[in-house]
Amino acid sequence: MEATSDVAGKSLELWHVLAITLAGVRHRETSCDGLAATKLVTLCILHVAVENIAAIYLRHCDIVAILQRQTISQEREFMPVIAVSNPKGGAGKSTTTLLLATYLAQSGASVCVLDADPNQPIMDWKTNGLSKTTLKVIGGIKESNLMEVLDAQNDQFVFIDLEGTASVLVSRSIAMSDFVIIPVQASAVDVRQAGKAIRAVKDEEKVAQRSNMLRKIPYRVLMTRTPAPGAPVSSVQRQLETELVDAKVPRFRTSLAERLAYKAIFVERLTLAELGEHKVGNLEAAYQNIHELVEELVETLRGLDRKRYPNEQ
């Protein structure tokens, strides 16, 4: 966890600088009776800007702290294998995988993505882009080499970005996973395909339980391309959310909103954190959205780890 500690230290150090700057702004605000109204407005703008920047780094430090609290040791390492699956193409599997993986890598975790999509979108992003992320990407994943590649990994997080169809590779990946994320958009077609993805997980779990009755393959549905907070929500999405609740289907509290920044990471082949100079609209909101999703994912995985090893609290 040395890399995590370095990130935490740098983030904390920058926060101290921002806090001092903010304190200075507040001091000038209390002693500016003689300033013109225009200077007051300038100070207020600076005040808000500094607080917004500080908020971003504090959210980043939250994730770093969560990673540091993970029960990972040399004696017993929990390397969660996370499959991102939905037999429908265009559900947001690669986008979800890349956003989660790059954010975790930026937060100091060692992360690997196995690109099992025939189109190799994440492998293309990695090999043909200029991102400086520490994220490791392995392409060309097939049913014939999946187990060998997985056995060779020792990262804190391993994601498998799966193809948008039912196949032996998809089934085998789910069977070898500790957790499955099922991205779904609010449409009738996506709902039906998500139902197939859930059945696939349950089928693989039943097969695994023939040799290990305690084997579980937990999963959660992730709503993708939803309206940004405050925007109108369609009746189709509301109906879908109601059906998920009624059917007691586990889902993420956080959804992945429709954001230009999430498309831009593939266009520019950069991470969210590296998009700053490309002037992508409302990047801070996009960053906060993925932060909340990562936080929920990490806490969920920690909960699974505690269930595996209840005596190591």
mmCIF file of C-alpha atoms in Angstrom:
data_model
loop_
_atom_site.group_PDB
_atom_site.id
_atom_site.type_symbol
_atom_site.label_atom_id
_atom_site.label_comp_id
_atom_site.label_asym_id
_atom_site.label_seq_id
_atom_site.Cartn_x
_atom_site.Cartn_y
_atom_site.Cartn_z
ATOM 1 C CA MET A 1 0.000 0.000 0.000
ATOM 2 C CA GLU A 2 2.982 2.361 -0.393
ATOM 3 C CA ALA A 3 1.511 3.901 -3.526
ATOM 4 C CA THR A 4 -1.759 4.512 -1.709
ATOM 5 C CA SER A 5 0.060 6.232 1.149
ATOM 6 C CA ASP A 6 1.942 8.462 -1.297
ATOM 7 C CA VAL A 7 -1.301 9.515 -2.960
ATOM 8 C CA ALA A 8 -2.904 10.170 0.415
ATOM 9 C CA GLY A 9 0.099 12.220 1.535
ATOM 10 C CA LYS A 10 0.162 14.332 -1.596
ATOM 11 C CA SER A 11 -3.599 14.871 -1.479
ATOM 12 C CA LEU A 12 -3.438 15.868 2.183
ATOM 13 C CA GLU A 13 -0.498 18.193 1.537
ATOM 14 C CA LEU A 14 -2.378 19.906 -1.284
ATOM 15 C CA TRP A 15 -5.443 20.181 0.935
ATOM 16 C CA HIS A 16 -3.347 22.008 3.553
ATOM 17 C CA VAL A 17 -2.252 24.507 0.911
ATOM 18 C CA LEU A 18 -5.842 25.005 -0.208
ATOM 19 C CA ALA A 19 -7.020 25.386 3.377
ATOM 20 C CA ILE A 20 -4.400 28.085 4.038
ATOM 21 C CA THR A 21 -5.417 29.870 0.849
ATOM 22 C CA LEU A 22 -9.062 29.700 1.839
ATOM 23 C CA ALA A 23 -8.290 30.982 5.328
ATOM 24 C CA GLY A 24 -6.506 33.933 3.774
ATOM 25 C CA VAL A 25 -9.499 34.702 1.590
ATOM 26 C CA ARG A 26 -11.820 34.593 4.584
ATOM 27 C CA HIS A 27 -9.496 36.887 6.550
ATOM 28 C CA ARG A 28 -9.533 39.465 3.783
ATOM 29 C CA GLU A 29 -13.327 39.195 3.600
ATOM 30 C CA THR A 30 -13.626 40.227 7.266
ATOM 31 C CA SER A 31 -11.346 43.233 6.896
ATOM 32 C CA CYS A 32 -12.324 44.741 3.584
ATOM 33 C CA ASP A 33 -14.645 47.575 4.649
ATOM 34 C CA GLY A 34 -12.744 49.897 2.379
ATOM 35 C CA LEU A 35 -12.770 47.651 -0.683
ATOM 36 C CA ALA A 36 -14.905 48.434 -3.670
ATOM 37 C CA ALA A 37 -17.866 46.210 -4.510
ATOM 38 C CA THR A 38 -16.032 44.738 -7.474
ATOM 39 C CA LYS A 39 -13.236 43.498 -5.219
ATOM 40 C CA LEU A 40 -15.784 41.911 -2.923
ATOM 41 C CA VAL A 41 -17.256 40.012 -5.861
ATOM 42 C CA THR A 42 -13.774 38.847 -6.889
ATOM 43 C CA LEU A 43 -13.075 37.535 -3.388
ATOM 44 C CA CYS A 44 -16.376 35.668 -3.332
ATOM 45 C CA ILE A 45 -15.624 34.007 -6.669
ATOM 46 C CA LEU A 46 -12.160 32.995 -5.449
ATOM 47 C CA HIS A 47 -13.708 31.686 -2.238
ATOM 48 C CA VAL A 48 -16.121 29.411 -4.131
ATOM 49 C CA ALA A 49 -13.438 28.235 -6.583
ATOM 50 C CA VAL A 50 -11.038 27.243 -3.815
ATOM 51 C CA GLU A 51 -13.761 25.395 -1.905
ATOM 52 C CA ASN A 52 -14.779 23.493 -5.074
ATOM 53 C CA ILE A 53 -11.188 22.418 -5.738
ATOM 54 C CA ALA A 54 -10.744 21.411 -2.114
ATOM 55 C CA ALA A 55 -13.937 19.361 -2.256
ATOM 56 C CA ILE A 56 -12.621 17.347 -5.206
ATOM 57 C CA TYR A 57 -9.445 16.438 -3.345
ATOM 58 C CA LEU A 58 -11.320 15.602 -0.172
ATOM 59 C CA ARG A 59 -13.520 13.192 -2.124
ATOM 60 C CA HIS A 60 -10.382 11.656 -3.598
ATOM 61 C CA CYS A 61 -8.919 11.272 -0.088
ATOM 62 C CA ASP A 62 -12.090 9.454 0.969
ATOM 63 C CA ILE A 63 -11.423 6.731 -1.600
ATOM 64 C CA VAL A 64 -7.753 6.544 -0.576
ATOM 65 C CA ALA A 65 -8.823 6.027 3.038
ATOM 66 C CA ILE A 66 -11.216 3.248 2.048
ATOM 67 C CA LEU A 67 -8.472 1.500 0.098
ATOM 68 C CA GLN A 68 -6.145 1.750 3.075
ATOM 69 C CA ARG A 69 -8.770 0.111 5.293
ATOM 70 C CA GLN A 70 -9.100 -2.905 3.000
ATOM 71 C CA THR A 71 -8.228 -6.155 4.774
ATOM 72 C CA ILE A 72 -5.455 -7.105 2.401
ATOM 73 C CA SER A 73 -2.378 -8.768 3.848
ATOM 74 C CA GLN A 74 0.517 -10.894 2.680
ATOM 75 C CA GLU A 75 -0.910 -13.864 4.573
ATOM 76 C CA ARG A 76 -4.326 -13.727 2.960
ATOM 77 C CA GLU A 77 -4.906 -11.496 -0.045
ATOM 78 C CA PHE A 78 -8.408 -10.875 -1.375
ATOM 79 C CA MET A 79 -8.097 -10.070 -5.064
ATOM 80 C CA PRO A 80 -11.671 -9.517 -6.231
ATOM 81 C CA VAL A 81 -12.360 -10.547 -9.818
ATOM 82 C CA ILE A 82 -15.162 -8.337 -11.111
ATOM 83 C CA ALA A 83 -16.983 -9.282 -14.308
ATOM 84 C CA VAL A 84 -18.928 -6.571 -16.132
ATOM 85 C CA SER A 85 -21.603 -8.391 -18.090
ATOM 86 C CA ASN A 86 -24.730 -7.843 -20.136
ATOM 87 C CA PRO A 87 -25.533 -9.783 -23.332
ATOM 88 C CA LYS A 88 -26.784 -6.579 -24.960
ATOM 89 C CA GLY A 89 -24.230 -4.416 -26.732
ATOM 90 C CA GLY A 90 -24.149 -0.713 -25.906
ATOM 91 C CA ALA A 91 -25.279 -1.137 -22.303
ATOM 92 C CA GLY A 92 -22.185 0.668 -21.018
ATOM 93 C CA LYS A 93 -19.967 -2.275 -20.045
ATOM 94 C CA SER A 94 -16.658 -0.902 -21.352
ATOM 95 C CA THR A 95 -17.403 2.617 -20.124
ATOM 96 C CA THR A 96 -18.265 1.310 -16.653
ATOM 97 C CA THR A 97 -15.167 -0.883 -16.554
ATOM 98 C CA LEU A 98 -12.770 1.858 -17.670
ATOM 99 C CA LEU A 99 -14.186 4.509 -15.324
ATOM 100 C CA LEU A 100 -14.050 2.253 -12.265
ATOM 101 C CA ALA A 101 -10.630 0.811 -13.072
ATOM 102 C CA THR A 102 -8.905 4.121 -13.840
ATOM 103 C CA TYR A 103 -10.362 5.818 -10.764
ATOM 104 C CA LEU A 104 -9.185 3.012 -8.491
ATOM 105 C CA ALA A 105 -5.737 3.090 -10.121
ATOM 106 C CA GLN A 106 -5.578 6.855 -9.645
ATOM 107 C CA SER A 107 -6.427 6.326 -5.963
ATOM 108 C CA GLY A 108 -3.346 4.161 -5.506
ATOM 109 C CA ALA A 109 -4.695 0.641 -6.038
ATOM 110 C CA SER A 110 -3.102 -1.903 -8.369
ATOM 111 C CA VAL A 111 -5.710 -2.637 -11.018
ATOM 112 C CA CYS A 112 -5.854 -4.882 -14.067
ATOM 113 C CA VAL A 113 -8.478 -5.042 -16.818
ATOM 114 C CA LEU A 114 -8.891 -8.171 -18.919
ATOM 115 C CA ASP A 115 -10.381 -7.051 -22.224
ATOM 116 C CA ALA A 116 -12.582 -9.956 -23.320
ATOM 117 C CA ASP A 117 -14.551 -7.897 -25.850
ATOM 118 C CA PRO A 118 -13.769 -8.918 -29.455
ATOM 119 C CA ASN A 119 -13.599 -5.212 -30.371
ATOM 120 C CA GLN A 120 -10.917 -4.663 -27.694
ATOM 121 C CA PRO A 121 -12.069 -1.112 -26.799
ATOM 122 C CA ILE A 122 -10.070 -0.827 -23.573
ATOM 123 C CA MET A 123 -6.974 -2.419 -25.072
ATOM 124 C CA ASP A 124 -7.181 0.135 -27.891
ATOM 125 C CA TRP A 125 -7.596 2.923 -25.328
ATOM 126 C CA LYS A 126 -4.482 1.773 -23.496
ATOM 127 C CA THR A 127 -2.141 0.961 -26.387
ATOM 128 C CA ASN A 128 -3.055 3.824 -28.717
ATOM 129 C CA GLY A 129 -3.504 6.558 -26.115
ATOM 130 C CA LEU A 130 -1.183 8.774 -24.105
ATOM 131 C CA SER A 131 -2.639 8.234 -20.641
ATOM 132 C CA LYS A 132 -0.101 7.956 -17.820
ATOM 133 C CA THR A 133 -2.376 5.792 -15.686
ATOM 134 C CA THR A 134 -0.861 2.834 -13.852
ATOM 135 C CA LEU A 135 -3.804 0.701 -14.969
ATOM 136 C CA LYS A 136 -2.710 -2.587 -16.555
ATOM 137 C CA VAL A 137 -4.726 -3.876 -19.517
ATOM 138 C CA ILE A 138 -4.451 -7.369 -21.005
ATOM 139 C CA GLY A 139 -6.165 -8.002 -24.321
ATOM 140 C CA GLY A 140 -6.937 -11.055 -26.395
ATOM 141 C CA ILE A 141 -8.796 -12.830 -23.597
ATOM 142 C CA LYS A 142 -10.507 -16.013 -24.757
ATOM 143 C CA GLU A 143 -12.050 -19.025 -23.043
ATOM 144 C CA SER A 144 -8.845 -20.928 -23.800
ATOM 145 C CA ASN A 145 -6.538 -18.559 -21.864
ATOM 146 C CA LEU A 146 -8.833 -16.937 -19.285
ATOM 147 C CA MET A 147 -7.893 -19.189 -16.359
ATOM 148 C CA GLU A 148 -4.178 -18.967 -17.102
ATOM 149 C CA VAL A 149 -4.256 -15.181 -17.298
ATOM 150 C CA LEU A 150 -6.298 -14.857 -14.103
ATOM 151 C CA ASP A 151 -3.972 -17.172 -12.190
ATOM 152 C CA ALA A 152 -1.023 -14.963 -13.156
ATOM 153 C CA GLN A 153 -2.529 -11.782 -11.669
ATOM 154 C CA ASN A 154 -1.807 -10.429 -8.184
ATOM 155 C CA ASP A 155 -3.493 -7.032 -8.399
ATOM 156 C CA GLN A 156 -5.886 -5.646 -5.811
ATOM 157 C CA PHE A 157 -8.668 -5.441 -8.398
ATOM 158 C CA VAL A 158 -9.178 -7.398 -11.627
ATOM 159 C CA PHE A 159 -11.976 -6.398 -14.005
ATOM 160 C CA ILE A 160 -13.200 -8.498 -16.927
ATOM 161 C CA ASP A 161 -14.842 -6.449 -19.669
ATOM 162 C CA LEU A 162 -17.080 -8.980 -21.428
ATOM 163 C CA GLU A 163 -18.539 -9.111 -24.906
ATOM 164 C CA GLY A 164 -22.166 -8.199 -25.543
ATOM 165 C CA THR A 165 -23.394 -11.688 -26.232
ATOM 166 C CA ALA A 166 -23.927 -15.010 -24.500
ATOM 167 C CA SER A 167 -20.886 -17.244 -24.947
ATOM 168 C CA VAL A 168 -18.672 -19.823 -23.261
ATOM 169 C CA LEU A 169 -16.224 -17.039 -22.410
ATOM 170 C CA VAL A 170 -18.948 -15.030 -20.661
ATOM 171 C CA SER A 171 -20.133 -18.063 -18.680
ATOM 172 C CA ARG A 172 -16.600 -19.023 -17.670
ATOM 173 C CA SER A 173 -15.771 -15.454 -16.652
ATOM 174 C CA ILE A 174 -18.866 -15.219 -14.461
ATOM 175 C CA ALA A 175 -18.074 -18.595 -12.887
ATOM 176 C CA MET A 176 -14.589 -17.371 -11.929
ATOM 177 C CA SER A 177 -15.711 -13.982 -10.620
ATOM 178 C CA ASP A 178 -16.217 -12.773 -7.072
ATOM 179 C CA PHE A 179 -18.667 -10.107 -8.139
ATOM 180 C CA VAL A 180 -20.653 -9.258 -11.280
ATOM 181 C CA ILE A 181 -21.746 -5.801 -12.378
ATOM 182 C CA ILE A 182 -24.686 -5.748 -14.798
ATOM 183 C CA PRO A 183 -24.987 -2.351 -16.533
ATOM 184 C CA VAL A 184 -28.458 -1.622 -17.874
ATOM 185 C CA GLN A 185 -30.125 1.336 -19.568
ATOM 186 C CA ALA A 186 -33.743 2.282 -18.990
ATOM 187 C CA SER A 187 -35.273 0.569 -22.025
ATOM 188 C CA ALA A 188 -37.439 -2.500 -22.539
ATOM 189 C CA VAL A 189 -34.723 -4.232 -24.582
ATOM 190 C CA ASP A 190 -32.074 -3.585 -21.931
ATOM 191 C CA VAL A 191 -34.353 -4.856 -19.170
ATOM 192 C CA ARG A 192 -34.934 -8.146 -20.983
ATOM 193 C CA GLN A 193 -31.217 -8.589 -21.632
ATOM 194 C CA ALA A 194 -30.403 -7.707 -18.021
ATOM 195 C CA GLY A 195 -32.785 -10.465 -16.977
ATOM 196 C CA LYS A 196 -30.764 -12.886 -19.093
ATOM 197 C CA ALA A 197 -27.544 -11.667 -17.472
ATOM 198 C CA ILE A 198 -28.991 -12.257 -13.997
ATOM 199 C CA ARG A 199 -30.113 -15.760 -14.971
ATOM 200 C CA ALA A 200 -26.623 -16.465 -16.320
ATOM 201 C CA VAL A 201 -25.104 -15.501 -12.965
ATOM 202 C CA LYS A 202 -27.558 -17.666 -11.045
ATOM 203 C CA ASP A 203 -27.000 -20.601 -13.405
ATOM 204 C CA GLU A 204 -23.228 -20.430 -12.946
ATOM 205 C CA GLU A 205 -23.721 -20.183 -9.197
ATOM 206 C CA LYS A 206 -25.831 -23.359 -9.196
ATOM 207 C CA VAL A 207 -23.208 -25.206 -11.212
ATOM 208 C CA ALA A 208 -20.473 -24.070 -8.815
ATOM 209 C CA GLN A 209 -22.534 -25.153 -5.804
ATOM 210 C CA ARG A 210 -22.449 -28.753 -6.981
ATOM 211 C CA SER A 211 -18.847 -28.906 -5.814
ATOM 212 C CA ASN A 212 -19.043 -26.170 -3.167
ATOM 213 C CA MET A 213 -22.384 -25.587 -1.479
ATOM 214 C CA LEU A 214 -21.171 -22.296 0.004
ATOM 215 C CA ARG A 215 -20.173 -20.785 -3.346
ATOM 216 C CA LYS A 216 -21.950 -17.513 -4.086
ATOM 217 C CA ILE A 217 -21.607 -15.177 -7.058
ATOM 218 C CA PRO A 218 -23.015 -11.839 -5.871
ATOM 219 C CA TYR A 219 -24.111 -9.279 -8.440
ATOM 220 C CA ARG A 220 -25.649 -5.840 -8.708
ATOM 221 C CA VAL A 221 -27.469 -4.033 -11.480
ATOM 222 C CA LEU A 222 -26.029 -0.647 -12.417
ATOM 223 C CA MET A 223 -28.292 1.903 -14.085
ATOM 224 C CA THR A 224 -26.324 3.649 -16.845
ATOM 225 C CA ARG A 225 -26.822 6.742 -18.992
ATOM 226 C CA THR A 226 -29.388 8.106 -16.571
ATOM 227 C CA PRO A 227 -30.307 11.813 -16.465
ATOM 228 C CA ALA A 228 -27.985 14.009 -14.438
ATOM 229 C CA PRO A 229 -29.158 14.845 -10.905
ATOM 230 C CA GLY A 230 -31.960 17.408 -11.101
ATOM 231 C CA ALA A 231 -32.915 16.521 -14.696
ATOM 232 C CA PRO A 232 -36.321 14.947 -15.479
ATOM 233 C CA VAL A 233 -36.456 11.150 -15.130
ATOM 234 C CA SER A 234 -38.380 9.216 -17.783
ATOM 235 C CA SER A 235 -41.406 7.107 -16.891
ATOM 236 C CA VAL A 236 -39.589 4.081 -18.336
ATOM 237 C CA GLN A 237 -36.728 4.514 -15.863
ATOM 238 C CA ARG A 238 -39.110 4.979 -12.954
ATOM 239 C CA GLN A 239 -40.986 1.832 -13.947
ATOM 240 C CA LEU A 240 -37.717 -0.111 -14.253
ATOM 241 C CA GLU A 241 -36.547 1.036 -10.828
ATOM 242 C CA THR A 242 -39.891 0.003 -9.326
ATOM 243 C CA GLU A 243 -39.689 -3.428 -10.960
ATOM 244 C CA LEU A 244 -36.162 -3.948 -9.626
ATOM 245 C CA VAL A 245 -37.317 -3.092 -6.108
ATOM 246 C CA ASP A 246 -40.395 -5.323 -6.355
ATOM 247 C CA ALA A 247 -38.305 -8.223 -7.669
ATOM 248 C CA LYS A 248 -35.704 -7.606 -4.924
ATOM 249 C CA VAL A 249 -32.955 -7.401 -7.511
ATOM 250 C CA PRO A 250 -29.784 -5.987 -5.923
ATOM 251 C CA ARG A 251 -28.708 -2.735 -7.534
ATOM 252 C CA PHE A 252 -26.268 0.059 -6.934
ATOM 253 C CA ARG A 253 -27.707 3.087 -5.165
ATOM 254 C CA THR A 254 -25.505 5.179 -7.436
ATOM 255 C CA SER A 255 -26.274 5.293 -11.139
ATOM 256 C CA LEU A 256 -23.938 6.308 -13.965
ATOM 257 C CA ALA A 257 -25.311 9.490 -15.487
ATOM 258 C CA GLU A 258 -25.116 10.437 -19.151
ATOM 259 C CA ARG A 259 -22.007 12.625 -19.350
ATOM 260 C CA LEU A 260 -19.958 13.968 -22.238
ATOM 261 C CA ALA A 261 -16.855 13.333 -20.131
ATOM 262 C CA TYR A 262 -17.536 9.581 -20.149
ATOM 263 C CA LYS A 263 -17.537 9.580 -23.946
ATOM 264 C CA ALA A 264 -14.507 11.850 -24.082
ATOM 265 C CA ILE A 265 -12.273 9.384 -22.238
ATOM 266 C CA PHE A 266 -12.521 7.041 -25.229
ATOM 267 C CA VAL A 267 -12.217 9.810 -27.811
ATOM 268 C CA GLU A 268 -9.123 11.336 -26.180
ATOM 269 C CA ARG A 269 -7.895 8.005 -24.722
ATOM 270 C CA LEU A 270 -7.312 9.622 -21.342
ATOM 271 C CA THR A 271 -8.619 9.202 -17.805
ATOM 272 C CA LEU A 272 -11.177 11.554 -16.284
ATOM 273 C CA ALA A 273 -8.419 13.219 -14.260
ATOM 274 C CA GLU A 274 -6.436 13.874 -17.449
ATOM 275 C CA LEU A 275 -9.301 15.531 -19.347
ATOM 276 C CA GLY A 276 -8.951 18.937 -17.681
ATOM 277 C CA GLU A 277 -7.305 20.793 -20.582
ATOM 278 C CA HIS A 278 -9.798 19.388 -23.092
ATOM 279 C CA LYS A 279 -12.567 21.622 -21.699
ATOM 280 C CA VAL A 280 -15.159 18.902 -21.177
ATOM 281 C CA GLY A 281 -18.382 20.283 -19.746
ATOM 282 C CA ASN A 282 -19.107 19.792 -16.034
ATOM 283 C CA LEU A 283 -16.104 17.556 -15.433
ATOM 284 C CA GLU A 284 -16.395 18.001 -11.667
ATOM 285 C CA ALA A 285 -19.906 16.495 -11.638
ATOM 286 C CA ALA A 286 -18.699 13.553 -13.732
ATOM 287 C CA TYR A 287 -15.801 13.046 -11.324
ATOM 288 C CA GLN A 288 -18.110 13.146 -8.296
ATOM 289 C CA ASN A 289 -20.462 10.620 -9.919
ATOM 290 C CA ILE A 290 -17.716 8.046 -10.455
ATOM 291 C CA HIS A 291 -16.296 8.739 -6.998
ATOM 292 C CA GLU A 292 -19.628 7.818 -5.409
ATOM 293 C CA LEU A 293 -19.891 4.679 -7.519
ATOM 294 C CA VAL A 294 -16.338 3.572 -6.666
ATOM 295 C CA GLU A 295 -16.964 4.219 -2.982
ATOM 296 C CA GLU A 296 -20.083 2.041 -3.074
ATOM 297 C CA LEU A 297 -18.266 -0.711 -4.996
ATOM 298 C CA VAL A 298 -15.306 -0.800 -2.601
ATOM 299 C CA GLU A 299 -17.567 -0.920 0.451
ATOM 300 C CA THR A 300 -19.563 -3.743 -1.153
ATOM 301 C CA LEU A 301 -16.393 -5.735 -1.838
ATOM 302 C CA ARG A 302 -15.188 -5.157 1.713
ATOM 303 C CA GLY A 303 -18.509 -6.544 2.924
ATOM 304 C CA LEU A 304 -17.993 -9.665 0.806
ATOM 305 C CA ASP A 305 -14.474 -9.998 2.225
ATOM 306 C CA ARG A 306 -15.823 -9.861 5.783
ATOM 307 C CA LYS A 307 -18.314 -12.631 4.966
ATOM 308 C CA ARG A 308 -15.480 -14.782 3.587
ATOM 309 C CA TYR A 309 -13.298 -14.209 6.656
ATOM 310 C CA PRO A 310 -15.618 -13.238 9.576
ATOM 311 C CA ASN A 311 -12.865 -13.658 12.181
ATOM 312 C CA GLU A 312 -10.560 -11.062 10.581
ATOM 313 C CA GLN A 313 -12.346 -7.820 11.514
#
